[in-house]
């Protein structure tokens, strides 16, 4: 199994802050890394796919980067609706997949 | 726009068999997507892949659950199902169905809203 380790597990921030979340994989995944946002009692939503591609309809303040085994999600200027939990997901082993443990972003 | 809708019993008792269904609308389960997936999330925890199903019937399961789970398709009803045998309290979770929207099967932007299953002893 490919293991995904996110850091930090939780993060306190304020509206307007720049925030970065990291996801490290146990082996190289050819850039097949997605970022998902989940709010309480909702299904996850795709934000970034293939490490750096912004999903349709997602605000441009979200960006992704990285390669090899280290990837980052950046929110350039936090908005009130961005307080949520963020997960990374590898689909290199599609149709199998694994997820990071999540990063809770709170005010 | 593809829509996925999970349904299930809501509650189960330890040792019972749990059955969940994901109804697909807005597209054919046999032609609209590369494969179909079940994922679960235990209370306050992360996401766990359970297994994947191609329309052909080929399945792939998480090794940690492989002996207890089965995913199957019912094309006549445009739905696919998850069966979990011998459930325990550790199977208490929100169960999601999902499907990748790209032809390679890598990007998941279609999810059901999830169905909560509570297992009691």
PDB file of C-alpha atoms in Angstrom:
ATOM      1  CA  UNK A   1       0.000   0.000   0.000  1.00  0.00           C
ATOM      2  CA  UNK A   2       1.083   3.542  -0.713  1.00  0.00           C
ATOM      3  CA  UNK A   3       0.906   5.556   2.507  1.00  0.00           C
ATOM      4  CA  UNK A   4      -0.007   9.247   2.521  1.00  0.00           C
ATOM      5  CA  UNK A   5       1.046  11.472   5.396  1.00  0.00           C
ATOM      6  CA  UNK A   6      -0.443  14.930   5.706  1.00  0.00           C
ATOM      7  CA  UNK A   7       0.906  17.743   7.798  1.00  0.00           C
ATOM      8  CA  UNK A   8      -0.201  19.416   9.864  1.00  0.00           C
ATOM      9  CA  UNK A   9      -3.127  17.392  11.229  1.00  0.00           C
ATOM     10  CA  UNK A  10      -4.809  20.616  12.289  1.00  0.00           C
ATOM     11  CA  UNK A  11      -4.172  24.237  11.606  1.00  0.00           C
ATOM     12  CA  UNK A  12      -5.475  27.451  13.100  1.00  0.00           C
ATOM     13  CA  UNK A  13      -5.679  30.407  10.727  1.00  0.00           C
ATOM     14  CA  UNK A  14      -7.570  33.625  10.088  1.00  0.00           C
ATOM     15  CA  UNK A  15      -9.423  35.084   7.139  1.00  0.00           C
ATOM     16  CA  UNK A  16      -6.896  36.507   4.711  1.00  0.00           C
ATOM     17  CA  UNK A  17      -4.063  34.187   5.770  1.00  0.00           C
ATOM     18  CA  UNK A  18      -1.990  32.180   3.327  1.00  0.00           C
ATOM     19  CA  UNK A  19      -2.148  28.494   4.235  1.00  0.00           C
ATOM     20  CA  UNK A  20      -0.104  25.530   3.044  1.00  0.00           C
ATOM     21  CA  UNK A  21      -0.812  21.849   3.645  1.00  0.00           C
ATOM     22  CA  UNK A  22       1.672  19.120   2.759  1.00  0.00           C
ATOM     23  CA  UNK A  23       1.102  15.534   1.663  1.00  0.00           C
ATOM     24  CA  UNK A  24       3.992  13.096   1.507  1.00  0.00           C
ATOM     25  CA  UNK A  25       3.647   9.712  -0.188  1.00  0.00           C
ATOM     26  CA  UNK A  26       5.614   6.570   0.655  1.00  0.00           C
ATOM     27  CA  UNK A  27       6.625   6.145  -2.973  1.00  0.00           C
ATOM     28  CA  UNK A  28       6.462   8.110  -6.199  1.00  0.00           C
ATOM     29  CA  UNK A  29       2.954   8.363  -7.694  1.00  0.00           C
ATOM     30  CA  UNK A  30       3.588   9.981 -11.067  1.00  0.00           C
ATOM     31  CA  UNK A  31       1.757  13.135 -10.000  1.00  0.00           C
ATOM     32  CA  UNK A  32      -1.575  11.348  -9.522  1.00  0.00           C
ATOM     33  CA  UNK A  33      -2.451  13.241  -6.382  1.00  0.00           C
ATOM     34  CA  UNK A  34      -5.794  14.914  -5.743  1.00  0.00           C
ATOM     35  CA  UNK A  35      -6.873  17.349  -3.036  1.00  0.00           C
ATOM     36  CA  UNK A  36     -10.384  17.154  -1.573  1.00  0.00           C
ATOM     37  CA  UNK A  37     -12.280  19.521   0.710  1.00  0.00           C
ATOM     38  CA  UNK A  38     -14.871  18.214   3.153  1.00  0.00           C
ATOM     39  CA  UNK A  39     -17.269  20.199   5.296  1.00  0.00           C
ATOM     40  CA  UNK A  40     -19.255  18.654   8.172  1.00  0.00           C
ATOM     41  CA  UNK A  41     -22.016  16.287   7.077  1.00  0.00           C
ATOM     42  CA  UNK A  42     -21.081  16.681   3.417  1.00  0.00           C
ATOM     43  CA  UNK A  43     -19.319  14.505   0.865  1.00  0.00           C
ATOM     44  CA  UNK A  44     -15.779  15.447  -0.118  1.00  0.00           C
ATOM     45  CA  UNK A  45     -15.382  17.817  -3.070  1.00  0.00           C
ATOM     46  CA  UNK A  46     -12.561  17.746  -5.590  1.00  0.00           C
ATOM     47  CA  UNK A  47     -10.406  20.873  -5.542  1.00  0.00           C
ATOM     48  CA  UNK A  48      -7.182  19.947  -7.315  1.00  0.00           C
ATOM     49  CA  UNK A  49      -6.407  16.955  -9.525  1.00  0.00           C
ATOM     50  CA  UNK A  50      -3.152  15.622 -10.928  1.00  0.00           C
ATOM     51  CA  UNK A  51      -1.223  17.587  -8.304  1.00  0.00           C
ATOM     52  CA  UNK A  52      -1.705  21.035  -9.810  1.00  0.00           C
ATOM     53  CA  UNK A  53      -4.823  21.244 -12.012  1.00  0.00           C
ATOM     54  CA  UNK A  54      -7.666  23.338 -10.627  1.00  0.00           C
ATOM     55  CA  UNK A  55     -11.027  21.570 -10.854  1.00  0.00           C
ATOM     56  CA  UNK A  56     -13.804  23.420 -12.674  1.00  0.00           C
ATOM     57  CA  UNK A  57     -15.571  25.975 -10.502  1.00  0.00           C
ATOM     58  CA  UNK A  58     -12.945  25.995  -7.765  1.00  0.00           C
ATOM     59  CA  UNK A  59     -11.736  29.493  -6.795  1.00  0.00           C
ATOM     60  CA  UNK A  60      -8.299  30.455  -8.024  1.00  0.00           C
ATOM     61  CA  UNK A  61      -7.054  31.084  -4.472  1.00  0.00           C
ATOM     62  CA  UNK A  62      -6.588  27.305  -4.290  1.00  0.00           C
ATOM     63  CA  UNK A  63      -3.473  25.900  -5.910  1.00  0.00           C
ATOM     64  CA  UNK A  64      -1.528  22.675  -5.840  1.00  0.00           C
ATOM     65  CA  UNK A  65       2.068  21.817  -6.549  1.00  0.00           C
ATOM     66  CA  UNK A  66       4.594  19.089  -6.101  1.00  0.00           C
ATOM     67  CA  UNK A  67       6.010  15.973  -7.681  1.00  0.00           C
ATOM     68  CA  UNK A  68       7.659  12.738  -6.721  1.00  0.00           C
ATOM     69  CA  UNK A  69       6.631  12.103  -3.146  1.00  0.00           C
ATOM     70  CA  UNK A  70       5.901  15.605  -1.836  1.00  0.00           C
ATOM     71  CA  UNK A  71       2.869  17.692  -2.674  1.00  0.00           C
ATOM     72  CA  UNK A  72       1.323  20.884  -1.325  1.00  0.00           C
ATOM     73  CA  UNK A  73      -2.057  22.567  -1.302  1.00  0.00           C
ATOM     74  CA  UNK A  74      -1.987  26.334  -0.896  1.00  0.00           C
ATOM     75  CA  UNK A  75      -4.850  28.697  -0.165  1.00  0.00           C
ATOM     76  CA  UNK A  76      -3.574  32.157  -0.997  1.00  0.00           C
ATOM     77  CA  UNK A  77      -6.060  34.188   1.028  1.00  0.00           C
ATOM     78  CA  UNK A  78      -8.387  32.292   3.338  1.00  0.00           C
ATOM     79  CA  UNK A  79     -12.083  32.992   3.038  1.00  0.00           C
ATOM     80  CA  UNK A  80     -14.712  32.134   5.683  1.00  0.00           C
ATOM     81  CA  UNK A  81     -16.053  29.262   3.572  1.00  0.00           C
ATOM     82  CA  UNK A  82     -12.611  27.608   3.417  1.00  0.00           C
ATOM     83  CA  UNK A  83     -12.660  26.411   7.034  1.00  0.00           C
ATOM     84  CA  UNK A  84     -13.021  22.674   6.487  1.00  0.00           C
ATOM     85  CA  UNK A  85     -11.043  19.445   6.460  1.00  0.00           C
ATOM     86  CA  UNK A  86      -8.703  18.767   3.549  1.00  0.00           C
ATOM     87  CA  UNK A  87      -7.605  15.333   2.332  1.00  0.00           C
ATOM     88  CA  UNK A  88      -5.058  14.264  -0.219  1.00  0.00           C
ATOM     89  CA  UNK A  89      -5.815  11.185  -2.321  1.00  0.00           C
ATOM     90  CA  UNK A  90      -3.509   9.115  -4.528  1.00  0.00           C
ATOM     91  CA  UNK A  91      -4.994   7.337  -7.530  1.00  0.00           C
ATOM     92  CA  UNK A  92      -1.712   6.109  -9.001  1.00  0.00           C
ATOM     93  CA  UNK A  93      -2.816   2.616  -8.005  1.00  0.00           C
ATOM     94  CA  UNK A  94      -6.244   3.075  -9.645  1.00  0.00           C
ATOM     95  CA  UNK A  95      -8.707   1.452  -9.247  1.00  0.00           C
ATOM     96  CA  UNK A  96      -7.318   1.162  -5.741  1.00  0.00           C
ATOM     97  CA  UNK A  97      -6.521   4.360  -3.866  1.00  0.00           C
ATOM     98  CA  UNK A  98      -5.465   5.717  -0.508  1.00  0.00           C
ATOM     99  CA  UNK A  99      -6.094   8.926   1.376  1.00  0.00           C
ATOM    100  CA  UNK A 100      -4.176  11.109   3.769  1.00  0.00           C
ATOM    101  CA  UNK A 101      -5.468  11.310   7.315  1.00  0.00           C
ATOM    102  CA  UNK A 102      -6.812  14.836   6.791  1.00  0.00           C
ATOM    103  CA  UNK A 103      -5.945  18.366   7.871  1.00  0.00           C
ATOM    104  CA  UNK A 104      -8.552  20.258   9.854  1.00  0.00           C
ATOM    105  CA  UNK A 105      -8.408  23.952   9.105  1.00  0.00           C
ATOM    106  CA  UNK A 106     -10.035  26.011  11.826  1.00  0.00           C
ATOM    107  CA  UNK A 107     -10.300  29.580  12.906  1.00  0.00           C
TER     108      UNK A 107
ATOM    109  CA  UNK B   1     -24.713  15.685 -14.683  1.00  0.00           C
ATOM    110  CA  UNK B   2     -24.234  12.329 -13.011  1.00  0.00           C
ATOM    111  CA  UNK B   3     -25.863  11.887  -9.622  1.00  0.00           C
ATOM    112  CA  UNK B   4     -25.205   9.173  -7.078  1.00  0.00           C
ATOM    113  CA  UNK B   5     -27.527   8.312  -4.197  1.00  0.00           C
ATOM    114  CA  UNK B   6     -26.706   5.818  -1.448  1.00  0.00           C
ATOM    115  CA  UNK B   7     -29.343   3.962   0.514  1.00  0.00           C
ATOM    116  CA  UNK B   8     -29.122   1.519   3.377  1.00  0.00           C
ATOM    117  CA  UNK B   9     -30.712   0.315   6.625  1.00  0.00           C
ATOM    118  CA  UNK B  10     -29.162   2.950   8.884  1.00  0.00           C
ATOM    119  CA  UNK B  11     -28.544   0.378  11.643  1.00  0.00           C
ATOM    120  CA  UNK B  12     -27.184  -3.130  11.934  1.00  0.00           C
ATOM    121  CA  UNK B  13     -26.210  -5.491  14.731  1.00  0.00           C
ATOM    122  CA  UNK B  14     -22.878  -7.167  15.189  1.00  0.00           C
ATOM    123  CA  UNK B  15     -22.413 -10.316  13.110  1.00  0.00           C
ATOM    124  CA  UNK B  16     -25.143  -9.356  10.652  1.00  0.00           C
ATOM    125  CA  UNK B  17     -24.701  -8.764   6.936  1.00  0.00           C
ATOM    126  CA  UNK B  18     -24.996  -5.145   5.778  1.00  0.00           C
ATOM    127  CA  UNK B  19     -26.259  -4.241   2.313  1.00  0.00           C
ATOM    128  CA  UNK B  20     -26.017  -0.792   0.745  1.00  0.00           C
ATOM    129  CA  UNK B  21     -27.045   0.436  -2.689  1.00  0.00           C
ATOM    130  CA  UNK B  22     -25.871   3.314  -4.861  1.00  0.00           C
ATOM    131  CA  UNK B  23     -28.394   4.464  -7.450  1.00  0.00           C
ATOM    132  CA  UNK B  24     -26.947   6.193 -10.494  1.00  0.00           C
ATOM    133  CA  UNK B  25     -28.923   8.817 -12.416  1.00  0.00           C
ATOM    134  CA  UNK B  26     -28.019  11.108 -15.296  1.00  0.00           C
ATOM    135  CA  UNK B  27     -26.069   8.403 -17.064  1.00  0.00           C
ATOM    136  CA  UNK B  28     -25.833   4.690 -17.676  1.00  0.00           C
ATOM    137  CA  UNK B  29     -23.895   2.641 -15.155  1.00  0.00           C
ATOM    138  CA  UNK B  30     -22.663   0.480 -18.009  1.00  0.00           C
ATOM    139  CA  UNK B  31     -21.241   3.210 -20.231  1.00  0.00           C
ATOM    140  CA  UNK B  32     -20.875   6.549 -18.476  1.00  0.00           C
ATOM    141  CA  UNK B  33     -17.890   5.909 -16.212  1.00  0.00           C
ATOM    142  CA  UNK B  34     -14.718   3.867 -16.051  1.00  0.00           C
ATOM    143  CA  UNK B  35     -15.514   2.277 -12.700  1.00  0.00           C
ATOM    144  CA  UNK B  36     -17.500   2.718  -9.519  1.00  0.00           C
ATOM    145  CA  UNK B  37     -16.243   2.914  -5.932  1.00  0.00           C
ATOM    146  CA  UNK B  38     -17.309   2.528  -2.312  1.00  0.00           C
ATOM    147  CA  UNK B  39     -15.489   4.599   0.332  1.00  0.00           C
ATOM    148  CA  UNK B  40     -16.266   4.907   4.021  1.00  0.00           C
ATOM    149  CA  UNK B  41     -15.510   7.327   6.826  1.00  0.00           C
ATOM    150  CA  UNK B  42     -15.688   6.313  10.471  1.00  0.00           C
ATOM    151  CA  UNK B  43     -16.929   8.991  12.903  1.00  0.00           C
ATOM    152  CA  UNK B  44     -14.335  11.731  13.202  1.00  0.00           C
ATOM    153  CA  UNK B  45     -11.877   9.789  11.083  1.00  0.00           C
ATOM    154  CA  UNK B  46     -10.432   9.781   7.617  1.00  0.00           C
ATOM    155  CA  UNK B  47     -11.510   8.219   4.345  1.00  0.00           C
ATOM    156  CA  UNK B  48     -11.033   4.519   3.614  1.00  0.00           C
ATOM    157  CA  UNK B  49     -11.316   2.952   0.174  1.00  0.00           C
ATOM    158  CA  UNK B  50     -13.437  -0.214   0.335  1.00  0.00           C
ATOM    159  CA  UNK B  51     -13.431  -1.427  -3.238  1.00  0.00           C
ATOM    160  CA  UNK B  52     -13.973  -0.704  -6.916  1.00  0.00           C
ATOM    161  CA  UNK B  53     -16.161  -2.239  -9.595  1.00  0.00           C
ATOM    162  CA  UNK B  54     -15.864  -2.178 -13.348  1.00  0.00           C
ATOM    163  CA  UNK B  55     -19.090  -2.645 -15.306  1.00  0.00           C
ATOM    164  CA  UNK B  56     -17.710  -5.906 -16.629  1.00  0.00           C
ATOM    165  CA  UNK B  57     -18.030  -7.183 -13.078  1.00  0.00           C
ATOM    166  CA  UNK B  58     -14.331  -7.137 -12.259  1.00  0.00           C
ATOM    167  CA  UNK B  59     -13.777  -6.016  -8.700  1.00  0.00           C
ATOM    168  CA  UNK B  60     -10.876  -4.841  -6.568  1.00  0.00           C
ATOM    169  CA  UNK B  61     -11.035  -4.739  -2.780  1.00  0.00           C
ATOM    170  CA  UNK B  62      -9.065  -3.213   0.043  1.00  0.00           C
ATOM    171  CA  UNK B  63      -7.005  -6.127   1.410  1.00  0.00           C
ATOM    172  CA  UNK B  64      -8.023  -5.190   4.949  1.00  0.00           C
ATOM    173  CA  UNK B  65     -11.684  -5.845   4.078  1.00  0.00           C
ATOM    174  CA  UNK B  66     -11.394  -8.287   1.206  1.00  0.00           C
ATOM    175  CA  UNK B  67     -12.742 -11.342   3.008  1.00  0.00           C
ATOM    176  CA  UNK B  68     -15.917  -9.595   4.145  1.00  0.00           C
ATOM    177  CA  UNK B  69     -17.017  -7.332   1.300  1.00  0.00           C
ATOM    178  CA  UNK B  70     -18.620  -7.823  -2.082  1.00  0.00           C
ATOM    179  CA  UNK B  71     -19.466  -5.179  -4.677  1.00  0.00           C
ATOM    180  CA  UNK B  72     -21.875  -6.015  -7.478  1.00  0.00           C
ATOM    181  CA  UNK B  73     -23.777  -4.276 -10.255  1.00  0.00           C
ATOM    182  CA  UNK B  74     -27.436  -4.383 -11.279  1.00  0.00           C
ATOM    183  CA  UNK B  75     -27.541  -2.765 -14.705  1.00  0.00           C
ATOM    184  CA  UNK B  76     -31.304  -3.229 -15.011  1.00  0.00           C
ATOM    185  CA  UNK B  77     -31.746  -0.861 -12.064  1.00  0.00           C
ATOM    186  CA  UNK B  78     -28.736   1.308 -12.931  1.00  0.00           C
ATOM    187  CA  UNK B  79     -27.221   0.758  -9.507  1.00  0.00           C
ATOM    188  CA  UNK B  80     -24.394  -1.010  -7.728  1.00  0.00           C
ATOM    189  CA  UNK B  81     -24.259  -2.486  -4.271  1.00  0.00           C
ATOM    190  CA  UNK B  82     -21.974  -3.179  -1.338  1.00  0.00           C
ATOM    191  CA  UNK B  83     -22.362  -6.138   1.015  1.00  0.00           C
ATOM    192  CA  UNK B  84     -20.378  -6.376   4.226  1.00  0.00           C
ATOM    193  CA  UNK B  85     -20.510  -9.660   6.139  1.00  0.00           C
ATOM    194  CA  UNK B  86     -20.082 -10.198   9.863  1.00  0.00           C
ATOM    195  CA  UNK B  87     -20.161  -6.513  10.759  1.00  0.00           C
ATOM    196  CA  UNK B  88     -18.766  -5.195  14.029  1.00  0.00           C
ATOM    197  CA  UNK B  89     -18.942  -1.813  15.734  1.00  0.00           C
ATOM    198  CA  UNK B  90     -15.775  -0.932  13.822  1.00  0.00           C
ATOM    199  CA  UNK B  91     -17.872  -0.902  10.631  1.00  0.00           C
ATOM    200  CA  UNK B  92     -19.872   2.061  11.917  1.00  0.00           C
ATOM    201  CA  UNK B  93     -19.266   4.752   9.320  1.00  0.00           C
ATOM    202  CA  UNK B  94     -20.683   7.002   6.644  1.00  0.00           C
ATOM    203  CA  UNK B  95     -20.537   5.054   3.405  1.00  0.00           C
ATOM    204  CA  UNK B  96     -20.031   6.970   0.162  1.00  0.00           C
ATOM    205  CA  UNK B  97     -20.279   5.822  -3.427  1.00  0.00           C
ATOM    206  CA  UNK B  98     -18.259   7.714  -6.015  1.00  0.00           C
ATOM    207  CA  UNK B  99     -16.956   7.540  -9.539  1.00  0.00           C
ATOM    208  CA  UNK B 100     -14.062   9.128 -11.436  1.00  0.00           C
ATOM    209  CA  UNK B 101     -15.129  11.466 -14.224  1.00  0.00           C
ATOM    210  CA  UNK B 102     -12.020  11.132 -16.400  1.00  0.00           C
ATOM    211  CA  UNK B 103     -11.356   8.348 -18.864  1.00  0.00           C
ATOM    212  CA  UNK B 104      -8.289   7.226 -16.931  1.00  0.00           C
ATOM    213  CA  UNK B 105     -10.179   6.775 -13.694  1.00  0.00           C
ATOM    214  CA  UNK B 106      -8.057   9.150 -11.617  1.00  0.00           C
ATOM    215  CA  UNK B 107     -10.180  12.181 -10.687  1.00  0.00           C
ATOM    216  CA  UNK B 108     -13.184  11.897  -8.386  1.00  0.00           C
ATOM    217  CA  UNK B 109     -15.646  14.747  -8.679  1.00  0.00           C
ATOM    218  CA  UNK B 110     -18.868  12.769  -8.385  1.00  0.00           C
ATOM    219  CA  UNK B 111     -19.842  11.539  -4.933  1.00  0.00           C
ATOM    220  CA  UNK B 112     -23.082  10.529  -3.303  1.00  0.00           C
ATOM    221  CA  UNK B 113     -24.082  12.416  -0.165  1.00  0.00           C
ATOM    222  CA  UNK B 114     -23.277   9.415   2.021  1.00  0.00           C
ATOM    223  CA  UNK B 115     -25.344   7.121   4.190  1.00  0.00           C
ATOM    224  CA  UNK B 116     -24.647   6.581   7.888  1.00  0.00           C
ATOM    225  CA  UNK B 117     -24.580   3.024   9.192  1.00  0.00           C
ATOM    226  CA  UNK B 118     -24.441   2.440  12.925  1.00  0.00           C
ATOM    227  CA  UNK B 119     -23.506  -1.042  14.113  1.00  0.00           C
ATOM    228  CA  UNK B 120     -24.468  -1.982  17.655  1.00  0.00           C
ATOM    229  CA  UNK B 121     -23.346  -4.909  19.722  1.00  0.00           C
TER     230      UNK B 121
END
